[in-house]
Coordinates of C-alpha atoms in Angstrom, one line a residue:
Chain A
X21 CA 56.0 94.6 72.0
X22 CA 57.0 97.4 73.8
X23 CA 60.3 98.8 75.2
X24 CA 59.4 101.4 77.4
X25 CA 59.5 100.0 80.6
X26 CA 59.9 96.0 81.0
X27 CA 61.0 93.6 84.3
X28 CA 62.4 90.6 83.0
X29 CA 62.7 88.0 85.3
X30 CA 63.8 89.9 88.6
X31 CA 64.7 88.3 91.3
X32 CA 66.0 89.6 94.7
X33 CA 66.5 87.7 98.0
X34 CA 67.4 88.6 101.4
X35 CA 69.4 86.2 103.4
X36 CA 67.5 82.7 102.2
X37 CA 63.7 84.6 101.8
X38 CA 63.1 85.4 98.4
X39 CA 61.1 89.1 97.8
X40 CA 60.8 88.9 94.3
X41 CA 61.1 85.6 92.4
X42 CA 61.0 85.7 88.5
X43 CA 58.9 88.7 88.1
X44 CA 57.9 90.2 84.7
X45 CA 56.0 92.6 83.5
X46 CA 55.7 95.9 81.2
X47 CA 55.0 99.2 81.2
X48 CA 53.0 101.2 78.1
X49 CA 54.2 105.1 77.9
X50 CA 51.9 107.1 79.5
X51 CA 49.9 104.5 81.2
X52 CA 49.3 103.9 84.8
X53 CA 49.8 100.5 86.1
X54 CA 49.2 99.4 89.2
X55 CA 50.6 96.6 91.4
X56 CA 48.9 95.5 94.1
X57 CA 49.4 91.9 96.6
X58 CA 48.9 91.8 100.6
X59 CA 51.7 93.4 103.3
X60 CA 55.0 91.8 102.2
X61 CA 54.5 90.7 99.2
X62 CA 57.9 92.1 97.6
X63 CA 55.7 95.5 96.2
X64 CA 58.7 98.2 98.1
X65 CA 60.9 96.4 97.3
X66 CA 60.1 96.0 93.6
X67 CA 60.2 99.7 93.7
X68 CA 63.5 99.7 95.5
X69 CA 65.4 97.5 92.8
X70 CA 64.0 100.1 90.1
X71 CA 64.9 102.9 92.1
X72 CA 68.3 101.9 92.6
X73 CA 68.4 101.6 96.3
X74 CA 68.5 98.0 96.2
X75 CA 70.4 95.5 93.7
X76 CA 68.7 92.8 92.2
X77 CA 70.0 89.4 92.3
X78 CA 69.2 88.9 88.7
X79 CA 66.8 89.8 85.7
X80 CA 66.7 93.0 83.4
X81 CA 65.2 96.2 84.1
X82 CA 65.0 98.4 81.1
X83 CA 63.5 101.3 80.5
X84 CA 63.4 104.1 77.1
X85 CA 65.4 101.0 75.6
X86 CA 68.2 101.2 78.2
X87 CA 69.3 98.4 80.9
X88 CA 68.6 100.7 84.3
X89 CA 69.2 97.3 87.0
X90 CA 72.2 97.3 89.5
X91 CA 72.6 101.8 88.6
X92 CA 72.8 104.0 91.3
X93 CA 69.8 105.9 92.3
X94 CA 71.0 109.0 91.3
X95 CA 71.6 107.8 87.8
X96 CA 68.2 106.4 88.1
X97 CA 66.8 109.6 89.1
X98 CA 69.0 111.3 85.6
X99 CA 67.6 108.8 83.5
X100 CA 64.1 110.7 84.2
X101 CA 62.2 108.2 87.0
X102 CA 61.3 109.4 90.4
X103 CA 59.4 108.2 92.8
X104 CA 57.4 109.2 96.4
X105 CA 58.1 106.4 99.7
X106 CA 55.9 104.9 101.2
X107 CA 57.7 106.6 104.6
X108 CA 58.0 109.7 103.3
X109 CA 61.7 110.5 102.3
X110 CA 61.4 114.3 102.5
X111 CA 64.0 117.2 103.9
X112 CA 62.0 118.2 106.9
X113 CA 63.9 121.0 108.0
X114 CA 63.5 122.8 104.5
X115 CA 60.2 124.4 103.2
X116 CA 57.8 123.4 100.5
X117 CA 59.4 125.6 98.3
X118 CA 62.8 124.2 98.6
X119 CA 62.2 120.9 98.5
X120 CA 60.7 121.3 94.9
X121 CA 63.7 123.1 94.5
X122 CA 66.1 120.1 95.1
X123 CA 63.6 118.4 93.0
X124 CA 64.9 120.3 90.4
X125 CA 68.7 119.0 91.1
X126 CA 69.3 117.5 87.7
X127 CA 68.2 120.4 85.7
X128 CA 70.8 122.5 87.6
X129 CA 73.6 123.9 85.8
X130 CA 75.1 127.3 87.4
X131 CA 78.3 126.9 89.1
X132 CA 79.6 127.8 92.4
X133 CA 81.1 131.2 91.5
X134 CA 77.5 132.3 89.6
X135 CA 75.9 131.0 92.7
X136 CA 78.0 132.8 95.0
X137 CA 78.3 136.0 93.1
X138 CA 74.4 136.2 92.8
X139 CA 73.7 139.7 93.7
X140 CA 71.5 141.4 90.9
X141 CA 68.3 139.8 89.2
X142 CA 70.4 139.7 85.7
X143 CA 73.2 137.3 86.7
X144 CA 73.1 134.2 85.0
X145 CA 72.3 132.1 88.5
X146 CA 69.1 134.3 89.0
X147 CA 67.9 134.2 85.9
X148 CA 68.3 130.1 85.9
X149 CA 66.8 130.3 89.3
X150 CA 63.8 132.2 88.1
X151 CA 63.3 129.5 85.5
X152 CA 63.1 127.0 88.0
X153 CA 60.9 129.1 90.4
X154 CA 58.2 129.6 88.1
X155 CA 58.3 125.5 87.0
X156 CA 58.5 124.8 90.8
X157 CA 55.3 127.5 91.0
X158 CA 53.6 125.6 88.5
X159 CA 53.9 122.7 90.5
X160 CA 52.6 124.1 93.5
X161 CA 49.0 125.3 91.8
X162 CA 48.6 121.8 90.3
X163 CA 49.2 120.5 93.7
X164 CA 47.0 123.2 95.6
X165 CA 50.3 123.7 98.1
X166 CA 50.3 127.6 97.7
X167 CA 50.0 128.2 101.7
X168 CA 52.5 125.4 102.5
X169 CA 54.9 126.8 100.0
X170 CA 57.1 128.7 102.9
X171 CA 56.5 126.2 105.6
X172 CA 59.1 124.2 106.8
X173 CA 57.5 120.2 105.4
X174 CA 58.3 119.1 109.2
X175 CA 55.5 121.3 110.0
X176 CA 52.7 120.3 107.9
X177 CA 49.7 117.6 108.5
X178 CA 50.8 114.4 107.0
X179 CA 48.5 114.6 104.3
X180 CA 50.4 117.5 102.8
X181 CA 53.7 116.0 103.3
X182 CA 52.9 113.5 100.9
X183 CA 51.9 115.9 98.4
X184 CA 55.0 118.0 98.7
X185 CA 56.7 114.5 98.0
X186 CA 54.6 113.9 94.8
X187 CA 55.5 117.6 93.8
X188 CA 59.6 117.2 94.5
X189 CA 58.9 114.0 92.1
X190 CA 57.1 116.1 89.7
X191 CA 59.7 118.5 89.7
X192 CA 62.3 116.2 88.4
X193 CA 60.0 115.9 85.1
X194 CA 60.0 112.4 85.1
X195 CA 58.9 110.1 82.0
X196 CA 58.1 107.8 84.7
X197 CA 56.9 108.5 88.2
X198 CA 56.9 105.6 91.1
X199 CA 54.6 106.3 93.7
X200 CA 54.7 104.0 96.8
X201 CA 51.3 103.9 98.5
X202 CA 50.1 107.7 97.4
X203 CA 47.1 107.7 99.2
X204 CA 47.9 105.7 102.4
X205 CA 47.2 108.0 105.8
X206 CA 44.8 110.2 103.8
X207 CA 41.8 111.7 104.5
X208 CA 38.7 110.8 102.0
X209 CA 38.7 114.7 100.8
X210 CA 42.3 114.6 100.4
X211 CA 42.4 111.1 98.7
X212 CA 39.6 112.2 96.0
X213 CA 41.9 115.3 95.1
X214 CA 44.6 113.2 94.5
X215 CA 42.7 110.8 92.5
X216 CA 42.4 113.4 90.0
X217 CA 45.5 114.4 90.3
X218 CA 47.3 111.6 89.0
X219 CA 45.2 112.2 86.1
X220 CA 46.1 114.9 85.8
X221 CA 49.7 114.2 85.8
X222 CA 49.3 111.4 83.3
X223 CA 47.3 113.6 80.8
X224 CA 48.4 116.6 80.7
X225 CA 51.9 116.2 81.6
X226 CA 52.2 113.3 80.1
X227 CA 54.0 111.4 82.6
X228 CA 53.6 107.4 82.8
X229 CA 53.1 106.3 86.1
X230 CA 53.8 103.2 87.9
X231 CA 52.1 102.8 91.5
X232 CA 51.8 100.6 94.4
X233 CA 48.0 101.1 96.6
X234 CA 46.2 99.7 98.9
X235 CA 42.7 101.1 98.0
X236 CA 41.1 99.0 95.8
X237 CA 38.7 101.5 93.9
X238 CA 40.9 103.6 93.1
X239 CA 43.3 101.1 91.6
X240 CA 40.4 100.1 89.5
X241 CA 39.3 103.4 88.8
X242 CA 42.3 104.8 87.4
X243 CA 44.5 102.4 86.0
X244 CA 45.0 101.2 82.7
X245 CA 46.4 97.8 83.8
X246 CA 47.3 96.1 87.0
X247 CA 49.5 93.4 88.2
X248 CA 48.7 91.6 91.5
X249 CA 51.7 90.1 93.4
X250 CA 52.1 87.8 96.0
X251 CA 54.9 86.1 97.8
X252 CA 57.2 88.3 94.9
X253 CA 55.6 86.0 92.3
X254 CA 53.3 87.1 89.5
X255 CA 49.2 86.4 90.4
X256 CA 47.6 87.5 87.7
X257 CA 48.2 90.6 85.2
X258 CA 45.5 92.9 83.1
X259 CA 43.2 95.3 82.9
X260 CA 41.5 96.4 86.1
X261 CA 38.3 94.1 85.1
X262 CA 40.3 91.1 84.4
X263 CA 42.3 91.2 87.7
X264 CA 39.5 91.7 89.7
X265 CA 37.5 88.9 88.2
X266 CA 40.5 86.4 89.1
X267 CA 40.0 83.8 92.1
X268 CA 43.1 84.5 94.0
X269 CA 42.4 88.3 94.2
X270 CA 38.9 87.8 95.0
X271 CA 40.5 85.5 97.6
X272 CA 42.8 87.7 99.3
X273 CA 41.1 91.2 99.0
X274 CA 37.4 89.7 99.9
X275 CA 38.5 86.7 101.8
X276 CA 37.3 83.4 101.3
X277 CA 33.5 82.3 101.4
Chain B
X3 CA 90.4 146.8 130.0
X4 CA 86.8 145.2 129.7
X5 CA 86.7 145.9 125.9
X6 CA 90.3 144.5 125.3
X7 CA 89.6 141.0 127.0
X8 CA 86.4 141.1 124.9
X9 CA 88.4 141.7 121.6
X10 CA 91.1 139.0 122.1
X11 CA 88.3 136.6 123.0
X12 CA 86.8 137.5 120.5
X13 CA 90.4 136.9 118.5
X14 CA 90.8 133.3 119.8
X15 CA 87.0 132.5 119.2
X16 CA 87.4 133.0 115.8
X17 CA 89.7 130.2 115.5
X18 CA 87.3 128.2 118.0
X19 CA 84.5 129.3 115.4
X20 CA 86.5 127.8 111.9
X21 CA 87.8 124.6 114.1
X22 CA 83.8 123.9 115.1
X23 CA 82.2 125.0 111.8
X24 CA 84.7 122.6 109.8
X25 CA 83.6 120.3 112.7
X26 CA 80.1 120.7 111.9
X27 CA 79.9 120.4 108.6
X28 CA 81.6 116.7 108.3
X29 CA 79.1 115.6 111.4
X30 CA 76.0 116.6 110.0
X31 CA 76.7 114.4 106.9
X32 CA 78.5 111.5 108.2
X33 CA 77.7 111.6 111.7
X34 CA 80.9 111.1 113.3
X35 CA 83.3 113.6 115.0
X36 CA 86.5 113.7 112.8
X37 CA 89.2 113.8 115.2
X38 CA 92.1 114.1 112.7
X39 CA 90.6 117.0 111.6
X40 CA 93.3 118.6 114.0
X41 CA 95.9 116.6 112.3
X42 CA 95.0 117.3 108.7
X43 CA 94.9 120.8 109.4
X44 CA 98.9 120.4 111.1
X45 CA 99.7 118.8 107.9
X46 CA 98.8 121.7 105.5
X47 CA 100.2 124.1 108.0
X48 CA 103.7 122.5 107.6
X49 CA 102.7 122.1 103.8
X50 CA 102.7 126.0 104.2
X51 CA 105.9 126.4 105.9
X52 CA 107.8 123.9 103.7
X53 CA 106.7 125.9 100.3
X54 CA 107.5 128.6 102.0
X55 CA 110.9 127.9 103.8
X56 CA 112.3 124.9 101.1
X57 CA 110.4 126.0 98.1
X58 CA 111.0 129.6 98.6
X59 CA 107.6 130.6 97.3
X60 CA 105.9 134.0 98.5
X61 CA 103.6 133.7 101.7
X62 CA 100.4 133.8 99.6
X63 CA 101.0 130.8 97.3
X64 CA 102.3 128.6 99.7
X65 CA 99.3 129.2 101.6
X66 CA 97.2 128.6 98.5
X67 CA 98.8 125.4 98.0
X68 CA 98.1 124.2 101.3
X69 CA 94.4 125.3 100.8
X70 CA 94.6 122.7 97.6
X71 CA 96.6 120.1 99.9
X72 CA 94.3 120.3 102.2
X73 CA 90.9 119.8 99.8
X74 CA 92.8 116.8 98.7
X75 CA 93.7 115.0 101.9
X76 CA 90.3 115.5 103.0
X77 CA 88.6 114.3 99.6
X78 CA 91.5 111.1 99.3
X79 CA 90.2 110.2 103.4
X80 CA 86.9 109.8 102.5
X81 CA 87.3 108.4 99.0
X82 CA 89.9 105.7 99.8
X83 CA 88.8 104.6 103.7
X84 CA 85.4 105.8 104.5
X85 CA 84.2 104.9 101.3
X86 CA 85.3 101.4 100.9
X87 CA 83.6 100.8 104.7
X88 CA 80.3 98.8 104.3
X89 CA 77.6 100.4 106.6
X90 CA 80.1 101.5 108.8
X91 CA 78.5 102.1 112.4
X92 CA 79.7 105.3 114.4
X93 CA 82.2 103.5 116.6
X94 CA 83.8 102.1 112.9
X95 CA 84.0 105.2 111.7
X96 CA 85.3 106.7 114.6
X97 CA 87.9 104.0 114.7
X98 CA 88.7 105.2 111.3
X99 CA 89.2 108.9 112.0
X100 CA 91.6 108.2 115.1
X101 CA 93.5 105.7 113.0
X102 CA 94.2 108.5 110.0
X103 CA 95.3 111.0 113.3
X104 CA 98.0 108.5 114.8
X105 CA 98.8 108.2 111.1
X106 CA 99.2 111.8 110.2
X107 CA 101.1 112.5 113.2
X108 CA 103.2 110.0 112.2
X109 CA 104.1 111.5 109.3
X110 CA 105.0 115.3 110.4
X111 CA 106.7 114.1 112.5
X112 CA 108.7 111.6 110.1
X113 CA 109.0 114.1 107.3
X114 CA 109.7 117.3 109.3
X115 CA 111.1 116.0 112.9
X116 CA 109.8 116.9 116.5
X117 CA 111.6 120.4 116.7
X118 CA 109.7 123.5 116.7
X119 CA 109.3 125.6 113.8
X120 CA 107.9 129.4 113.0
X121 CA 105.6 130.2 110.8
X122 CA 104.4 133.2 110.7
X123 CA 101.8 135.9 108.8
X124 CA 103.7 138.7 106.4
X125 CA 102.8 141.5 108.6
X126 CA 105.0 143.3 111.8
X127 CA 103.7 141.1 114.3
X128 CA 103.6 143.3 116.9
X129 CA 101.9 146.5 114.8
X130 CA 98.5 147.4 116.5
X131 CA 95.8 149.5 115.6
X132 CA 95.4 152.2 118.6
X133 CA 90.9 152.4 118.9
X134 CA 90.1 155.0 121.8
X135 CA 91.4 152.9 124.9
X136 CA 91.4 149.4 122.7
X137 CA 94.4 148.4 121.5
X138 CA 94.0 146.1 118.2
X139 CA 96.9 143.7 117.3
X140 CA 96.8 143.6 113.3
X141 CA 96.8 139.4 113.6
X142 CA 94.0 139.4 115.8
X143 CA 92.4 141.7 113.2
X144 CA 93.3 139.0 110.5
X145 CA 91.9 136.4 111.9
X146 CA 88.6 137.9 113.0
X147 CA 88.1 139.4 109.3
X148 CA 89.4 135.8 108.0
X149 CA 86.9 133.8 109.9
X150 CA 84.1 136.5 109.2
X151 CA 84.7 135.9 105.5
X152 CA 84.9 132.2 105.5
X153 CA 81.4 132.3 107.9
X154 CA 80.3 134.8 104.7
X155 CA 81.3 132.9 102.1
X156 CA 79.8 130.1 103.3
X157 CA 77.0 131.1 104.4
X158 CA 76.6 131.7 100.5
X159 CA 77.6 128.8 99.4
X160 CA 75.6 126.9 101.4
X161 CA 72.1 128.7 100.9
X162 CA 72.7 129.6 97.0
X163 CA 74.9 127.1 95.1
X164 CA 73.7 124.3 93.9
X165 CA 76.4 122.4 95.1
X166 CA 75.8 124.3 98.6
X167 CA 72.5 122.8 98.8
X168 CA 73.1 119.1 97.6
X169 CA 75.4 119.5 100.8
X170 CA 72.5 120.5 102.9
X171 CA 70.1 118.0 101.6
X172 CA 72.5 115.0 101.4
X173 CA 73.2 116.1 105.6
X174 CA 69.5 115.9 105.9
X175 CA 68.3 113.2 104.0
X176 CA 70.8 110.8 102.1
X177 CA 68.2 109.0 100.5
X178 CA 66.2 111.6 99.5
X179 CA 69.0 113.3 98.1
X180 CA 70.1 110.2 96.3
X181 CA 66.6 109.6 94.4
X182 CA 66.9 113.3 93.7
X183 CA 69.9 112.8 91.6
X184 CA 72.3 114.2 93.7
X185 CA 75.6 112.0 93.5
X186 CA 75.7 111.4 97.5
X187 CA 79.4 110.0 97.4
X188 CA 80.6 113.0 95.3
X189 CA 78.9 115.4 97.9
X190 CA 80.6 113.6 100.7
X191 CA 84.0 114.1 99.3
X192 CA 83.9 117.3 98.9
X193 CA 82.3 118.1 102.4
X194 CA 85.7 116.4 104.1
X195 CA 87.6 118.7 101.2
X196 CA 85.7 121.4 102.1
X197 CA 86.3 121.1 105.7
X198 CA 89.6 120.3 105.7
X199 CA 90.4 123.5 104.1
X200 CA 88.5 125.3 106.9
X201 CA 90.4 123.6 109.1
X202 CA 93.2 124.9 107.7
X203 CA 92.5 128.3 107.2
X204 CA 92.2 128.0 111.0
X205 CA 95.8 126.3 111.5
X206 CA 97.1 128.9 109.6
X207 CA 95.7 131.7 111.8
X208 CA 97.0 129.8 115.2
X209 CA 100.8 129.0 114.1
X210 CA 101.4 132.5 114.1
X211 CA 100.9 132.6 118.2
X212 CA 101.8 128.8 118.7
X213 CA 104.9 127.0 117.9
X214 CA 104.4 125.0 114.8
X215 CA 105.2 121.6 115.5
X216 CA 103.2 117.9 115.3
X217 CA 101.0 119.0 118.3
X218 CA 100.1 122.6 117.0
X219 CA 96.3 122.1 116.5
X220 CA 95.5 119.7 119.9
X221 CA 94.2 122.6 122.3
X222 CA 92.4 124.5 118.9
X223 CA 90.9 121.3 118.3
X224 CA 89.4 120.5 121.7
X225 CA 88.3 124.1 122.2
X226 CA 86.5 124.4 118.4
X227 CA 84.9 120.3 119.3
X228 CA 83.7 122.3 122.4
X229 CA 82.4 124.8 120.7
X230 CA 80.5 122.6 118.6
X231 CA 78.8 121.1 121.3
X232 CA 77.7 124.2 122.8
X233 CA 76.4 124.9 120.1
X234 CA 74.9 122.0 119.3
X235 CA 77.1 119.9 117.0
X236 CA 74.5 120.1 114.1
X237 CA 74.2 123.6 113.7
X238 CA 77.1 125.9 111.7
X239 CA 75.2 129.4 112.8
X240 CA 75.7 127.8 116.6
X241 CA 79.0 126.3 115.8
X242 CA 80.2 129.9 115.0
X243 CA 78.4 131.4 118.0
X244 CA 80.0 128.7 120.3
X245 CA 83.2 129.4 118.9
X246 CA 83.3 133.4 119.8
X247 CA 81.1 132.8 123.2
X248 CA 83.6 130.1 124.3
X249 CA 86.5 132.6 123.2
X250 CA 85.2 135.1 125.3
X251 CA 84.5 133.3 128.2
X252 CA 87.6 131.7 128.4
X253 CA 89.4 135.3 128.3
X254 CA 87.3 136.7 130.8
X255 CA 87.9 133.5 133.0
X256 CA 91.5 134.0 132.7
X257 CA 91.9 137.7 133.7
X258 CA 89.3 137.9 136.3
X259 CA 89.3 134.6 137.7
X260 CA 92.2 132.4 137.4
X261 CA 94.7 132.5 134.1
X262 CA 95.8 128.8 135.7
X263 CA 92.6 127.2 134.8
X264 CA 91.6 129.0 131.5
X265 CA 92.1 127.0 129.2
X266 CA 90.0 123.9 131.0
X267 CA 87.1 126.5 131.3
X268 CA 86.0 125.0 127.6
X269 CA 85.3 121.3 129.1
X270 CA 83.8 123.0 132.1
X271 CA 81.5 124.6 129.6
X272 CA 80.9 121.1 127.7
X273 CA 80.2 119.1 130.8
X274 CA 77.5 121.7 131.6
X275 CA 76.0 122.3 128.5
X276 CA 75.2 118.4 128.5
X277 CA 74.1 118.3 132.3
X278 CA 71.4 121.0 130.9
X279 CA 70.9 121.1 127.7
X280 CA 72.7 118.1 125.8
X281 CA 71.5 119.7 122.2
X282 CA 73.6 122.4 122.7
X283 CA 72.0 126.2 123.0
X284 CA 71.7 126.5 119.1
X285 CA 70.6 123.3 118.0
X286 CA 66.9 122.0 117.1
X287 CA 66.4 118.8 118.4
X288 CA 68.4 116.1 117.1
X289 CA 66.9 114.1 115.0
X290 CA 68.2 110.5 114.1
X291 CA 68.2 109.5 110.5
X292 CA 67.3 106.4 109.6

């Protein structure tokens, strides 16, 4: 039906608890889909198979056609999917500015001797640089970051952080973009930017987005289809309205009556 | 006389400096103190000397050669043993860096026996450059001008290559790096390459004023590991600075104070710096990755 990103039947276990038991699902390009399910529910570390930081036991991941399960991340991260954490994973000591930088790893071709030897604005590693400055720039106006972009990330409010995290994602260009809990530890102001930021990101850059939240309106605002998980199994999949309606979430988000 | 203690301290920090900087750079990314480095570094030298003395090659490509040994050795270690550990802990890995020392040492002194060899730079060693009342031995000269480049060079490398950089991050943040794109166990090797041929560059500076033989780098290594930790172990602008400050002290010490006790001045110096100030002078605070 579709084959740019499917889950077919993934399972992963730790020790004898299972975190995600037979799971399926699929991805339309340029949708967002969200997956939601109470604490522990396998949601991180559905992410972390896809990311490559874990291994899953078994089942297919595939995504643009191509069998991604059991790569490295970094051969994840070439295939064109990057993702946020849930705990941000940023470089603290560096600034805004090069972080979205090191976003920009995979698009990086000077070599060592360009790099070293970079001492007028015409050599070939400052004129690459400058190409991925003014990308890097373009990221930072979407993202509102202009004042962070020379501050060390260690030194900003949290709710920034995460947004320099979204940006280094951006950077990469994904097709896909994973993001763990975007607007967890956010302020209501900050949390209505980013709403339409991800809008943003999936119409005009065109980037699909896969993402894990908490907040329940806007997972129904904003999503084309959602997928609520418990215990690593499949509750219910479909649009917003459909998942909403469904006993079980109604159950666990709204508690019983 | 002032200016002349100053200038050999200066001398033998900049050995200090390359010993603590290659030091540096393999702790911030795998967190563990390579104590072979000392013996990697004896290897290469002897490398050196055999091209040179067996192989009859000029000075200049047997040190080369070395340099290339040297970026191997270090790349094979952690391709071949640190690699293959599974979420080593720092006592492991420790473990494993003692274990390739006592191996290393095994070798020289297998392949090339106990005895004491030269090896020494092309140049007259006792020419000096006369500078108002300074007098300027042209090794000392070398190796200050050596170990300024390599601190150049990679100070440049490490700010504007890309490959500079993936180093930097992946010593940071290895799964950051790693969702990045950047090929973590790639960038590891080449950090121990990379600072095994530091190391080097440094052997080949001392055996000129030491007798090359399977012990050459022991008191160069404690020194530069105390250098390190004054300057805070996870910082190569303090490494360096650590490296001269301990060189000078230590000459200073020795002509004004007592030349018996100079060289244990350096664990003096460590035993303080981590009564008062266990980050070391340079360092942020250390932060633990998780």
């Amino acid at each position: 039906m579709n084959d740019f990103f499917t889950v077919t039947g993934l399972t992963r276990t730790f020790g004898g608890v299972v975190a995600i038991d037979a799971l399926d699902f699929a991805q339309k390009k340029g949708s967002i889909f969200s997956i939601i399910g109470p604490n522990g529910a396998g949601k991180t570390t559905l992410f972390n198979c896809i990311s490559g930081i874990y291994r899953p036991d078994s089942g297919e991941i595939c995504f643009q056609g191509r069998r991604i399960d059991g790569l490295k991340p970094d051969a994840i991260a070439r295939h064109g999917i990057a993702r946020t954490f849930q705990n941000l994973e940023l470089f603290f000591r560096m600034t805004t500015m090069e972080n979205l930088m090191l976003g920009r790893h995979i698009h990086m071709r000077t070599n060592i001797w360009h790099g070293l030897t970079m001492f007028h604005k015409n050599s070939t590693a400052a004129r690459e640089e400058a190409e991925h400055r003014e990308k890097v720039e373009h990221i930072i106006d979407l993202l509102d970051l202009q004042s962070a972009r020379d501050v060390p990330v260690g030194a900003l409010p949290y709710g920034r952080q995460k947004l320099v995290e979204l940006g280094r994602a951006l950077a990469l260009e994904p097709s896909l973009l994973l993001l763990d809990e975007p607007s967890a530890g956010m302020t209501s102001d900050e949390r209505q930017d980013l709403f339409f930021w991800i809008k943003d990101i999936q119409q005009e850059l065109g980037v699909s987005i896969l993402m894990i939240e908490h907040n329940m309106q806007m997972v129904m605002d904003i999503s084309d289809r959602v997928l609520a998980i418990d215990f690593g199994k499949k509750l219910v999949e479909g649009t917003p309205e459909e998942v909403a309606a469904h006993p079980e979430v109604i159950k666990a988000y709204l508690g019983e009556d | 006389m002032f200016s002349q203690l100053i200038i050999n301290g200066i001398s033998s920090g900049s050995l200090y400096a390359l010993v603590a900087l290659a030091m540096v750079i393999i702790y911030k990314a795998s967190e563990v103190p390579n104590f072979a480095q000392g013996e990697m570094a004896t290897l290469s030298v002897f490398v050196a000397w055999h091209f040179v003395n067996a192989q009859f090659l000029p000075f200049y490509q047997a040190v080369a050669a070395a340099l290339l040994f040297a970026f191997a050795v270090g790349v094979l270690f952690e391709f071949t043993v640190l690699r293959r550990a599974e979420k080593p802990s720092i006592l492991e890995l420790i473990v494993m860096t003692l274990g390739l020392q006592m191996f290393i040492y095994g070798i020289i002194g297998w392949k090339w026996g106990a005895e004491q060899k030269t090896f020494s730079l092309p140049i007259a060693e006792d020419s000096v450059v006369q500078l108002g009342p300074v007098v300027i031995g042209w090794l000392n000269i070398i190796t200050i001008a050596t170990s300024l480049l390599c601190v150049l060079v990679l100070y440049l490398f490490f700010t504007r290559t890309k490959l500079g950089t993936a180093m930097r991050a992946v010593q940071m943040n290895s799964t950051a790096a790693r969702i990045n794109g950047i090929r973590v166990h790639r960038i590891m090797s080449l950090t121990w390459g990379l600072s095994a041929v530091i190391g080097t560059i440094a052997g080949i500076l001392f055996a000129p004023v030491s007798p090359l033989d399977p012990q050459l780098m022991w008191d160069p290594l404690l020194k530069g590991f105390a250098a390190g930790v004054l300057g805070g172990m996870t910082s190569p602008f303090g490494a360096v600075l650590g490296g001269y400050i301990l060189g000078i002290i230590e000459n200073l010490f020795g002509a004004y104070i007592s030349l018996e006790f100079k060289s244990v001045v350096a664990f003096a110096l460590i035993v303080l710096v981590l009564w008062f100030k266990p980050s070391g002078l340079f360092s942020r605070h250390y932060e633990r990755k998780v």
